[in-house]
Amino acid sequence: MLPEIPTPCVGICRLDPETGLCQGCLRSGAEISVWPVASNEQRLEIVQRLRERRRARGVTSWADQRPRRRGRVAVGRSQV
């Protein structure tokens, strides 16, 4: 079971007219609207997409670069 995943909102809430993504957290309008009712598994998927968006823009944080813990099972992937 996953711990509660907090909102990625950083308080800069403006949708970019070209990309449709929030200029602060890089979520889409759909991701923002579903967040309050999303399961932790859905929230994790959103957060993982945000990490990829930040990397693609060259905007990463320490949390994006730290190594993942061993033994953690990826959500949505089958174990082999």
PDB file of N, CA, C and O in Angstrom:
ATOM      1  N   MET A   1       0.834  -1.180   0.000  1.00  0.00           N
ATOM      2  CA  MET A   1       0.000   0.000   0.000  1.00  0.00           C
ATOM      3  C   MET A   1       0.881   1.247   0.000  1.00  0.00           C
ATOM      4  O   MET A   1       1.865   1.331   0.715  1.00  0.00           O
ATOM      5  N   LEU A   2       0.504   2.207  -0.808  1.00  0.00           N
ATOM      6  CA  LEU A   2       1.269   3.445  -0.925  1.00  0.00           C
ATOM      7  C   LEU A   2       0.854   4.449   0.143  1.00  0.00           C
ATOM      8  O   LEU A   2      -0.309   4.526   0.511  1.00  0.00           O
ATOM      9  N   PRO A   3       1.819   5.240   0.620  1.00  0.00           N
ATOM     10  CA  PRO A   3       1.442   6.327   1.531  1.00  0.00           C
ATOM     11  C   PRO A   3       0.697   7.407   0.757  1.00  0.00           C
ATOM     12  O   PRO A   3       0.755   7.458  -0.478  1.00  0.00           O
ATOM     13  N   GLU A   4       0.005   8.278   1.468  1.00  0.00           N
ATOM     14  CA  GLU A   4      -0.727   9.380   0.830  1.00  0.00           C
ATOM     15  C   GLU A   4       0.242  10.230   0.007  1.00  0.00           C
ATOM     16  O   GLU A   4       1.280  10.649   0.503  1.00  0.00           O
ATOM     17  N   ILE A   5      -0.083  10.464  -1.240  1.00  0.00           N
ATOM     18  CA  ILE A   5       0.776  11.249  -2.132  1.00  0.00           C
ATOM     19  C   ILE A   5       0.253  12.679  -2.151  1.00  0.00           C
ATOM     20  O   ILE A   5      -0.880  12.925  -2.543  1.00  0.00           O
ATOM     21  N   PRO A   6       1.078  13.646  -1.697  1.00  0.00           N
ATOM     22  CA  PRO A   6       0.630  15.039  -1.650  1.00  0.00           C
ATOM     23  C   PRO A   6       0.549  15.664  -3.040  1.00  0.00           C
ATOM     24  O   PRO A   6       1.182  15.195  -3.989  1.00  0.00           O
ATOM     25  N   THR A   7      -0.204  16.727  -3.147  1.00  0.00           N
ATOM     26  CA  THR A   7      -0.339  17.421  -4.417  1.00  0.00           C
ATOM     27  C   THR A   7       1.006  17.985  -4.885  1.00  0.00           C
ATOM     28  O   THR A   7       1.787  18.468  -4.067  1.00  0.00           O
ATOM     29  N   PRO A   8       1.267  17.937  -6.180  1.00  0.00           N
ATOM     30  CA  PRO A   8       2.500  18.521  -6.706  1.00  0.00           C
ATOM     31  C   PRO A   8       2.373  20.028  -6.957  1.00  0.00           C
ATOM     32  O   PRO A   8       3.309  20.660  -7.446  1.00  0.00           O
ATOM     33  N   CYS A   9       1.238  20.622  -6.602  1.00  0.00           N
ATOM     34  CA  CYS A   9       1.011  22.051  -6.822  1.00  0.00           C
ATOM     35  C   CYS A   9       2.083  22.868  -6.111  1.00  0.00           C
ATOM     36  O   CYS A   9       2.413  22.607  -4.962  1.00  0.00           O
ATOM     37  N   VAL A  10       2.621  23.874  -6.815  1.00  0.00           N
ATOM     38  CA  VAL A  10       3.630  24.758  -6.225  1.00  0.00           C
ATOM     39  C   VAL A  10       3.109  26.180  -6.090  1.00  0.00           C
ATOM     40  O   VAL A  10       3.864  27.101  -5.805  1.00  0.00           O
ATOM     41  N   GLY A  11       1.813  26.363  -6.320  1.00  0.00           N
ATOM     42  CA  GLY A  11       1.194  27.670  -6.120  1.00  0.00           C
ATOM     43  C   GLY A  11       1.331  28.636  -7.277  1.00  0.00           C
ATOM     44  O   GLY A  11       1.008  29.805  -7.152  1.00  0.00           O
ATOM     45  N   ILE A  12       1.816  28.169  -8.409  1.00  0.00           N
ATOM     46  CA  ILE A  12       1.883  28.989  -9.626  1.00  0.00           C
ATOM     47  C   ILE A  12       0.893  28.353 -10.593  1.00  0.00           C
ATOM     48  O   ILE A  12       1.235  27.459 -11.353  1.00  0.00           O
ATOM     49  N   CYS A  13      -0.354  28.788 -10.514  1.00  0.00           N
ATOM     50  CA  CYS A  13      -1.444  28.094 -11.194  1.00  0.00           C
ATOM     51  C   CYS A  13      -1.906  28.849 -12.437  1.00  0.00           C
ATOM     52  O   CYS A  13      -2.865  29.611 -12.386  1.00  0.00           O
ATOM     53  N   ARG A  14      -1.190  28.633 -13.534  1.00  0.00           N
ATOM     54  CA  ARG A  14      -1.541  29.226 -14.830  1.00  0.00           C
ATOM     55  C   ARG A  14      -1.314  28.183 -15.910  1.00  0.00           C
ATOM     56  O   ARG A  14      -0.218  27.611 -15.997  1.00  0.00           O
ATOM     57  N   LEU A  15      -2.340  27.930 -16.707  1.00  0.00           N
ATOM     58  CA  LEU A  15      -2.177  26.986 -17.812  1.00  0.00           C
ATOM     59  C   LEU A  15      -1.523  27.689 -18.987  1.00  0.00           C
ATOM     60  O   LEU A  15      -1.946  28.768 -19.402  1.00  0.00           O
ATOM     61  N   ASP A  16      -0.485  27.067 -19.513  1.00  0.00           N
ATOM     62  CA  ASP A  16       0.201  27.582 -20.690  1.00  0.00           C
ATOM     63  C   ASP A  16      -0.710  27.372 -21.890  1.00  0.00           C
ATOM     64  O   ASP A  16      -1.130  26.253 -22.159  1.00  0.00           O
ATOM     65  N   PRO A  17      -1.036  28.438 -22.636  1.00  0.00           N
ATOM     66  CA  PRO A  17      -1.962  28.285 -23.761  1.00  0.00           C
ATOM     67  C   PRO A  17      -1.419  27.389 -24.881  1.00  0.00           C
ATOM     68  O   PRO A  17      -2.192  26.771 -25.603  1.00  0.00           O
ATOM     69  N   GLU A  18      -0.115  27.295 -25.001  1.00  0.00           N
ATOM     70  CA  GLU A  18       0.469  26.472 -26.068  1.00  0.00           C
ATOM     71  C   GLU A  18       0.501  24.989 -25.712  1.00  0.00           C
ATOM     72  O   GLU A  18       0.179  24.144 -26.541  1.00  0.00           O
ATOM     73  N   THR A  19       0.895  24.674 -24.469  1.00  0.00           N
ATOM     74  CA  THR A  19       1.038  23.265 -24.084  1.00  0.00           C
ATOM     75  C   THR A  19      -0.178  22.719 -23.349  1.00  0.00           C
ATOM     76  O   THR A  19      -0.374  21.506 -23.297  1.00  0.00           O
ATOM     77  N   GLY A  20      -0.963  23.613 -22.734  1.00  0.00           N
ATOM     78  CA  GLY A  20      -2.093  23.176 -21.926  1.00  0.00           C
ATOM     79  C   GLY A  20      -1.680  22.660 -20.560  1.00  0.00           C
ATOM     80  O   GLY A  20      -2.485  22.102 -19.833  1.00  0.00           O
ATOM     81  N   LEU A  21      -0.393  22.854 -20.208  1.00  0.00           N
ATOM     82  CA  LEU A  21       0.116  22.393 -18.922  1.00  0.00           C
ATOM     83  C   LEU A  21       0.236  23.562 -17.964  1.00  0.00           C
ATOM     84  O   LEU A  21       0.499  24.695 -18.375  1.00  0.00           O
ATOM     85  N   CYS A  22       0.077  23.279 -16.676  1.00  0.00           N
ATOM     86  CA  CYS A  22       0.257  24.294 -15.651  1.00  0.00           C
ATOM     87  C   CYS A  22       1.714  24.743 -15.672  1.00  0.00           C
ATOM     88  O   CYS A  22       2.635  23.920 -15.728  1.00  0.00           O
ATOM     89  N   GLN A  23       1.931  26.041 -15.616  1.00  0.00           N
ATOM     90  CA  GLN A  23       3.289  26.576 -15.641  1.00  0.00           C
ATOM     91  C   GLN A  23       4.042  26.266 -14.356  1.00  0.00           C
ATOM     92  O   GLN A  23       5.271  26.255 -14.347  1.00  0.00           O
ATOM     93  N   GLY A  24       3.325  26.011 -13.274  1.00  0.00           N
ATOM     94  CA  GLY A  24       3.972  25.709 -12.004  1.00  0.00           C
ATOM     95  C   GLY A  24       4.316  24.240 -11.832  1.00  0.00           C
ATOM     96  O   GLY A  24       5.474  23.880 -11.656  1.00  0.00           O
ATOM     97  N   CYS A  25       3.321  23.371 -11.913  1.00  0.00           N
ATOM     98  CA  CYS A  25       3.540  21.954 -11.607  1.00  0.00           C
ATOM     99  C   CYS A  25       3.624  21.064 -12.846  1.00  0.00           C
ATOM    100  O   CYS A  25       3.945  19.880 -12.722  1.00  0.00           O
ATOM    101  N   LEU A  26       3.306  21.596 -14.009  1.00  0.00           N
ATOM    102  CA  LEU A  26       3.344  20.878 -15.293  1.00  0.00           C
ATOM    103  C   LEU A  26       2.246  19.827 -15.453  1.00  0.00           C
ATOM    104  O   LEU A  26       2.315  18.989 -16.339  1.00  0.00           O
ATOM    105  N   ARG A  27       1.203  19.893 -14.612  1.00  0.00           N
ATOM    106  CA  ARG A  27       0.074  18.978 -14.815  1.00  0.00           C
ATOM    107  C   ARG A  27      -0.846  19.532 -15.892  1.00  0.00           C
ATOM    108  O   ARG A  27      -0.963  20.740 -16.070  1.00  0.00           O
ATOM    109  N   SER A  28      -1.531  18.632 -16.575  1.00  0.00           N
ATOM    110  CA  SER A  28      -2.548  19.037 -17.548  1.00  0.00           C
ATOM    111  C   SER A  28      -3.814  19.404 -16.784  1.00  0.00           C
ATOM    112  O   SER A  28      -3.968  19.075 -15.600  1.00  0.00           O
ATOM    113  N   GLY A  29      -4.731  20.068 -17.456  1.00  0.00           N
ATOM    114  CA  GLY A  29      -6.008  20.408 -16.832  1.00  0.00           C
ATOM    115  C   GLY A  29      -6.733  19.164 -16.339  1.00  0.00           C
ATOM    116  O   GLY A  29      -7.324  19.166 -15.253  1.00  0.00           O
ATOM    117  N   ALA A  30      -6.674  18.089 -17.109  1.00  0.00           N
ATOM    118  CA  ALA A  30      -7.322  16.837 -16.712  1.00  0.00           C
ATOM    119  C   ALA A  30      -6.671  16.253 -15.464  1.00  0.00           C
ATOM    120  O   ALA A  30      -7.363  15.767 -14.561  1.00  0.00           O
ATOM    121  N   GLU A  31      -5.338  16.310 -15.393  1.00  0.00           N
ATOM    122  CA  GLU A  31      -4.634  15.775 -14.223  1.00  0.00           C
ATOM    123  C   GLU A  31      -4.944  16.607 -12.970  1.00  0.00           C
ATOM    124  O   GLU A  31      -5.096  16.055 -11.887  1.00  0.00           O
ATOM    125  N   ILE A  32      -5.072  17.911 -13.150  1.00  0.00           N
ATOM    126  CA  ILE A  32      -5.408  18.788 -12.021  1.00  0.00           C
ATOM    127  C   ILE A  32      -6.817  18.486 -11.520  1.00  0.00           C
ATOM    128  O   ILE A  32      -7.057  18.368 -10.321  1.00  0.00           O
ATOM    129  N   SER A  33      -7.757  18.333 -12.455  1.00  0.00           N
ATOM    130  CA  SER A  33      -9.150  18.131 -12.049  1.00  0.00           C
ATOM    131  C   SER A  33      -9.389  16.766 -11.415  1.00  0.00           C
ATOM    132  O   SER A  33     -10.239  16.627 -10.541  1.00  0.00           O
ATOM    133  N   VAL A  34      -8.650  15.747 -11.805  1.00  0.00           N
ATOM    134  CA  VAL A  34      -8.859  14.407 -11.251  1.00  0.00           C
ATOM    135  C   VAL A  34      -8.113  14.205  -9.930  1.00  0.00           C
ATOM    136  O   VAL A  34      -8.466  13.310  -9.156  1.00  0.00           O
ATOM    137  N   TRP A  35      -7.115  15.037  -9.641  1.00  0.00           N
ATOM    138  CA  TRP A  35      -6.267  14.834  -8.466  1.00  0.00           C
ATOM    139  C   TRP A  35      -7.050  14.633  -7.156  1.00  0.00           C
ATOM    140  O   TRP A  35      -6.757  13.689  -6.410  1.00  0.00           O
ATOM    141  N   PRO A  36      -8.036  15.470  -6.832  1.00  0.00           N
ATOM    142  CA  PRO A  36      -8.726  15.315  -5.534  1.00  0.00           C
ATOM    143  C   PRO A  36      -9.429  13.967  -5.345  1.00  0.00           C
ATOM    144  O   PRO A  36      -9.595  13.521  -4.215  1.00  0.00           O
ATOM    145  N   VAL A  37      -9.827  13.320  -6.420  1.00  0.00           N
ATOM    146  CA  VAL A  37     -10.544  12.049  -6.299  1.00  0.00           C
ATOM    147  C   VAL A  37      -9.716  10.857  -6.769  1.00  0.00           C
ATOM    148  O   VAL A  37     -10.191   9.723  -6.745  1.00  0.00           O
ATOM    149  N   ALA A  38      -8.479  11.105  -7.181  1.00  0.00           N
ATOM    150  CA  ALA A  38      -7.622  10.038  -7.701  1.00  0.00           C
ATOM    151  C   ALA A  38      -7.139   9.125  -6.576  1.00  0.00           C
ATOM    152  O   ALA A  38      -6.884   9.574  -5.454  1.00  0.00           O
ATOM    153  N   SER A  39      -7.001   7.850  -6.900  1.00  0.00           N
ATOM    154  CA  SER A  39      -6.404   6.902  -5.956  1.00  0.00           C
ATOM    155  C   SER A  39      -4.906   7.190  -5.867  1.00  0.00           C
ATOM    156  O   SER A  39      -4.345   7.899  -6.721  1.00  0.00           O
ATOM    157  N   ASN A  40      -4.254   6.650  -4.865  1.00  0.00           N
ATOM    158  CA  ASN A  40      -2.810   6.840  -4.754  1.00  0.00           C
ATOM    159  C   ASN A  40      -2.080   6.255  -5.953  1.00  0.00           C
ATOM    160  O   ASN A  40      -1.053   6.787  -6.374  1.00  0.00           O
ATOM    161  N   GLU A  41      -2.586   5.167  -6.506  1.00  0.00           N
ATOM    162  CA  GLU A  41      -1.962   4.574  -7.688  1.00  0.00           C
ATOM    163  C   GLU A  41      -2.054   5.534  -8.877  1.00  0.00           C
ATOM    164  O   GLU A  41      -1.090   5.712  -9.618  1.00  0.00           O
ATOM    165  N   GLN A  42      -3.217   6.172  -9.045  1.00  0.00           N
ATOM    166  CA  GLN A  42      -3.373   7.156 -10.123  1.00  0.00           C
ATOM    167  C   GLN A  42      -2.481   8.368  -9.880  1.00  0.00           C
ATOM    168  O   GLN A  42      -1.874   8.894 -10.806  1.00  0.00           O
ATOM    169  N   ARG A  43      -2.394   8.804  -8.624  1.00  0.00           N
ATOM    170  CA  ARG A  43      -1.538   9.940  -8.292  1.00  0.00           C
ATOM    171  C   ARG A  43      -0.074   9.621  -8.588  1.00  0.00           C
ATOM    172  O   ARG A  43       0.661  10.461  -9.102  1.00  0.00           O
ATOM    173  N   LEU A  44       0.345   8.405  -8.275  1.00  0.00           N
ATOM    174  CA  LEU A  44       1.718   7.996  -8.555  1.00  0.00           C
ATOM    175  C   LEU A  44       1.993   8.047 -10.057  1.00  0.00           C
ATOM    176  O   LEU A  44       3.054   8.507 -10.485  1.00  0.00           O
ATOM    177  N   GLU A  45       1.049   7.591 -10.853  1.00  0.00           N
ATOM    178  CA  GLU A  45       1.209   7.645 -12.314  1.00  0.00           C
ATOM    179  C   GLU A  45       1.364   9.085 -12.789  1.00  0.00           C
ATOM    180  O   GLU A  45       2.211   9.381 -13.637  1.00  0.00           O
ATOM    181  N   ILE A  46       0.566   9.989 -12.239  1.00  0.00           N
ATOM    182  CA  ILE A  46       0.655  11.407 -12.602  1.00  0.00           C
ATOM    183  C   ILE A  46       2.020  11.960 -12.214  1.00  0.00           C
ATOM    184  O   ILE A  46       2.687  12.625 -13.014  1.00  0.00           O
ATOM    185  N   VAL A  47       2.454  11.672 -10.995  1.00  0.00           N
ATOM    186  CA  VAL A  47       3.745  12.169 -10.513  1.00  0.00           C
ATOM    187  C   VAL A  47       4.884  11.642 -11.386  1.00  0.00           C
ATOM    188  O   VAL A  47       5.840  12.368 -11.684  1.00  0.00           O
ATOM    189  N   GLN A  48       4.797  10.403 -11.816  1.00  0.00           N
ATOM    190  CA  GLN A  48       5.831   9.846 -12.686  1.00  0.00           C
ATOM    191  C   GLN A  48       5.842  10.556 -14.044  1.00  0.00           C
ATOM    192  O   GLN A  48       6.909  10.816 -14.602  1.00  0.00           O
ATOM    193  N   ARG A  49       4.657  10.888 -14.573  1.00  0.00           N
ATOM    194  CA  ARG A  49       4.606  11.648 -15.834  1.00  0.00           C
ATOM    195  C   ARG A  49       5.208  13.043 -15.647  1.00  0.00           C
ATOM    196  O   ARG A  49       5.905  13.551 -16.529  1.00  0.00           O
ATOM    197  N   LEU A  50       4.949  13.649 -14.487  1.00  0.00           N
ATOM    198  CA  LEU A  50       5.506  14.975 -14.209  1.00  0.00           C
ATOM    199  C   LEU A  50       7.028  14.926 -14.170  1.00  0.00           C
ATOM    200  O   LEU A  50       7.700  15.832 -14.665  1.00  0.00           O
ATOM    201  N   ARG A  51       7.561  13.883 -13.573  1.00  0.00           N
ATOM    202  CA  ARG A  51       9.023  13.721 -13.525  1.00  0.00           C
ATOM    203  C   ARG A  51       9.593  13.680 -14.937  1.00  0.00           C
ATOM    204  O   ARG A  51      10.595  14.334 -15.223  1.00  0.00           O
ATOM    205  N   GLU A  52       8.954  12.942 -15.822  1.00  0.00           N
ATOM    206  CA  GLU A  52       9.426  12.860 -17.212  1.00  0.00           C
ATOM    207  C   GLU A  52       9.303  14.218 -17.912  1.00  0.00           C
ATOM    208  O   GLU A  52      10.184  14.592 -18.686  1.00  0.00           O
ATOM    209  N   ARG A  53       8.226  14.935 -17.656  1.00  0.00           N
ATOM    210  CA  ARG A  53       8.067  16.270 -18.258  1.00  0.00           C
ATOM    211  C   ARG A  53       9.159  17.219 -17.784  1.00  0.00           C
ATOM    212  O   ARG A  53       9.705  17.990 -18.567  1.00  0.00           O
ATOM    213  N   ARG A  54       9.471  17.166 -16.483  1.00  0.00           N
ATOM    214  CA  ARG A  54      10.534  18.032 -15.957  1.00  0.00           C
ATOM    215  C   ARG A  54      11.873  17.671 -16.585  1.00  0.00           C
ATOM    216  O   ARG A  54      12.644  18.547 -16.968  1.00  0.00           O
ATOM    217  N   ARG A  55      12.155  16.390 -16.680  1.00  0.00           N
ATOM    218  CA  ARG A  55      13.423  15.954 -17.292  1.00  0.00           C
ATOM    219  C   ARG A  55      13.508  16.412 -18.742  1.00  0.00           C
ATOM    220  O   ARG A  55      14.560  16.857 -19.191  1.00  0.00           O
ATOM    221  N   ALA A  56      12.410  16.299 -19.469  1.00  0.00           N
ATOM    222  CA  ALA A  56      12.403  16.709 -20.882  1.00  0.00           C
ATOM    223  C   ALA A  56      12.682  18.202 -21.031  1.00  0.00           C
ATOM    224  O   ALA A  56      13.274  18.636 -22.020  1.00  0.00           O
ATOM    225  N   ARG A  57      12.290  18.989 -20.031  1.00  0.00           N
ATOM    226  CA  ARG A  57      12.527  20.434 -20.053  1.00  0.00           C
ATOM    227  C   ARG A  57      13.845  20.815 -19.396  1.00  0.00           C
ATOM    228  O   ARG A  57      14.204  21.980 -19.356  1.00  0.00           O
ATOM    229  N   GLY A  58      14.544  19.842 -18.839  1.00  0.00           N
ATOM    230  CA  GLY A  58      15.790  20.123 -18.142  1.00  0.00           C
ATOM    231  C   GLY A  58      15.583  20.751 -16.784  1.00  0.00           C
ATOM    232  O   GLY A  58      16.483  21.378 -16.239  1.00  0.00           O
ATOM    233  N   VAL A  59      14.379  20.591 -16.229  1.00  0.00           N
ATOM    234  CA  VAL A  59      14.058  21.145 -14.916  1.00  0.00           C
ATOM    235  C   VAL A  59      13.884  19.971 -13.961  1.00  0.00           C
ATOM    236  O   VAL A  59      12.850  19.328 -13.943  1.00  0.00           O
ATOM    237  N   THR A  60      14.925  19.674 -13.208  1.00  0.00           N
ATOM    238  CA  THR A  60      14.838  18.556 -12.285  1.00  0.00           C
ATOM    239  C   THR A  60      15.197  19.012 -10.882  1.00  0.00           C
ATOM    240  O   THR A  60      15.858  20.013 -10.691  1.00  0.00           O
ATOM    241  N   SER A  61      14.749  18.251  -9.944  1.00  0.00           N
ATOM    242  CA  SER A  61      15.058  18.517  -8.544  1.00  0.00           C
ATOM    243  C   SER A  61      15.918  17.377  -8.017  1.00  0.00           C
ATOM    244  O   SER A  61      16.116  16.358  -8.670  1.00  0.00           O
ATOM    245  N   TRP A  62      16.381  17.544  -6.784  1.00  0.00           N
ATOM    246  CA  TRP A  62      17.152  16.483  -6.151  1.00  0.00           C
ATOM    247  C   TRP A  62      16.333  15.200  -6.097  1.00  0.00           C
ATOM    248  O   TRP A  62      16.859  14.115  -6.335  1.00  0.00           O
ATOM    249  N   ALA A  63      15.048  15.314  -5.827  1.00  0.00           N
ATOM    250  CA  ALA A  63      14.186  14.130  -5.722  1.00  0.00           C
ATOM    251  C   ALA A  63      14.095  13.386  -7.050  1.00  0.00           C
ATOM    252  O   ALA A  63      13.969  12.170  -7.076  1.00  0.00           O
ATOM    253  N   ASP A  64      14.174  14.109  -8.167  1.00  0.00           N
ATOM    254  CA  ASP A  64      14.126  13.458  -9.475  1.00  0.00           C
ATOM    255  C   ASP A  64      15.404  12.670  -9.755  1.00  0.00           C
ATOM    256  O   ASP A  64      15.399  11.724 -10.531  1.00  0.00           O
ATOM    257  N   GLN A  65      16.498  13.072  -9.151  1.00  0.00           N
ATOM    258  CA  GLN A  65      17.793  12.479  -9.468  1.00  0.00           C
ATOM    259  C   GLN A  65      18.247  11.415  -8.482  1.00  0.00           C
ATOM    260  O   GLN A  65      19.172  10.669  -8.765  1.00  0.00           O
ATOM    261  N   ARG A  66      17.593  11.337  -7.323  1.00  0.00           N
ATOM    262  CA  ARG A  66      18.043  10.371  -6.331  1.00  0.00           C
ATOM    263  C   ARG A  66      17.713   8.957  -6.778  1.00  0.00           C
ATOM    264  O   ARG A  66      16.741   8.722  -7.501  1.00  0.00           O
ATOM    265  N   PRO A  67      18.527   8.000  -6.368  1.00  0.00           N
ATOM    266  CA  PRO A  67      18.258   6.607  -6.750  1.00  0.00           C
ATOM    267  C   PRO A  67      16.990   6.091  -6.099  1.00  0.00           C
ATOM    268  O   PRO A  67      16.630   6.494  -5.004  1.00  0.00           O
ATOM    269  N   ARG A  68      16.308   5.233  -6.802  1.00  0.00           N
ATOM    270  CA  ARG A  68      15.084   4.615  -6.286  1.00  0.00           C
ATOM    271  C   ARG A  68      15.473   3.518  -5.308  1.00  0.00           C
ATOM    272  O   ARG A  68      16.518   2.888  -5.420  1.00  0.00           O
ATOM    273  N   ARG A  69      14.607   3.264  -4.359  1.00  0.00           N
ATOM    274  CA  ARG A  69      14.852   2.197  -3.389  1.00  0.00           C
ATOM    275  C   ARG A  69      14.746   0.849  -4.071  1.00  0.00           C
ATOM    276  O   ARG A  69      13.901   0.629  -4.929  1.00  0.00           O
ATOM    277  N   ARG A  70      15.580  -0.063  -3.644  1.00  0.00           N
ATOM    278  CA  ARG A  70      15.515  -1.425  -4.173  1.00  0.00           C
ATOM    279  C   ARG A  70      14.302  -2.132  -3.599  1.00  0.00           C
ATOM    280  O   ARG A  70      13.850  -1.833  -2.504  1.00  0.00           O
ATOM    281  N   GLY A  71      13.788  -3.079  -4.352  1.00  0.00           N
ATOM    282  CA  GLY A  71      12.693  -3.892  -3.868  1.00  0.00           C
ATOM    283  C   GLY A  71      11.325  -3.267  -4.045  1.00  0.00           C
ATOM    284  O   GLY A  71      10.322  -3.870  -3.751  1.00  0.00           O
ATOM    285  N   ARG A  72      11.275  -2.060  -4.544  1.00  0.00           N
ATOM    286  CA  ARG A  72       9.991  -1.391  -4.750  1.00  0.00           C
ATOM    287  C   ARG A  72       9.376  -1.921  -6.040  1.00  0.00           C
ATOM    288  O   ARG A  72      10.035  -2.048  -7.057  1.00  0.00           O
ATOM    289  N   VAL A  73       8.114  -2.223  -5.996  1.00  0.00           N
ATOM    290  CA  VAL A  73       7.408  -2.753  -7.160  1.00  0.00           C
ATOM    291  C   VAL A  73       6.780  -1.591  -7.913  1.00  0.00           C
ATOM    292  O   VAL A  73       6.100  -0.756  -7.328  1.00  0.00           O
ATOM    293  N   ALA A  74       7.022  -1.543  -9.217  1.00  0.00           N
ATOM    294  CA  ALA A  74       6.434  -0.480 -10.046  1.00  0.00           C
ATOM    295  C   ALA A  74       4.957  -0.739 -10.224  1.00  0.00           C
ATOM    296  O   ALA A  74       4.523  -1.854 -10.509  1.00  0.00           O
ATOM    297  N   VAL A  75       4.156   0.299 -10.063  1.00  0.00           N
ATOM    298  CA  VAL A  75       2.720   0.183 -10.213  1.00  0.00           C
ATOM    299  C   VAL A  75       2.385   0.013 -11.688  1.00  0.00           C
ATOM    300  O   VAL A  75       2.919   0.717 -12.539  1.00  0.00           O
ATOM    301  N   GLY A  76       1.516  -0.915 -11.995  1.00  0.00           N
ATOM    302  CA  GLY A  76       1.074  -1.116 -13.364  1.00  0.00           C
ATOM    303  C   GLY A  76       1.965  -2.036 -14.184  1.00  0.00           C
ATOM    304  O   GLY A  76       1.725  -2.257 -15.342  1.00  0.00           O
ATOM    305  N   ARG A  77       3.008  -2.555 -13.575  1.00  0.00           N
ATOM    306  CA  ARG A  77       3.882  -3.461 -14.290  1.00  0.00           C
ATOM    307  C   ARG A  77       3.812  -4.834 -13.642  1.00  0.00           C
ATOM    308  O   ARG A  77       3.739  -4.955 -12.422  1.00  0.00           O
ATOM    309  N   SER A  78       3.859  -5.844 -14.445  1.00  0.00           N
ATOM    310  CA  SER A  78       3.807  -7.192 -13.885  1.00  0.00           C
ATOM    311  C   SER A  78       5.195  -7.620 -13.438  1.00  0.00           C
ATOM    312  O   SER A  78       6.204  -7.177 -13.971  1.00  0.00           O
ATOM    313  N   GLN A  79       5.230  -8.457 -12.424  1.00  0.00           N
ATOM    314  CA  GLN A  79       6.497  -8.981 -11.953  1.00  0.00           C
ATOM    315  C   GLN A  79       6.851 -10.210 -12.759  1.00  0.00           C
ATOM    316  O   GLN A  79       6.011 -11.022 -13.113  1.00  0.00           O
ATOM    317  N   VAL A  80       8.139 -10.346 -13.047  1.00  0.00           N
ATOM    318  CA  VAL A  80       8.606 -11.504 -13.819  1.00  0.00           C
ATOM    319  C   VAL A  80       9.387 -12.409 -12.944  1.00  0.00           C
ATOM    320  O   VAL A  80      10.064 -12.058 -12.054  1.00  0.00           O
TER     321      VAL A  80
END
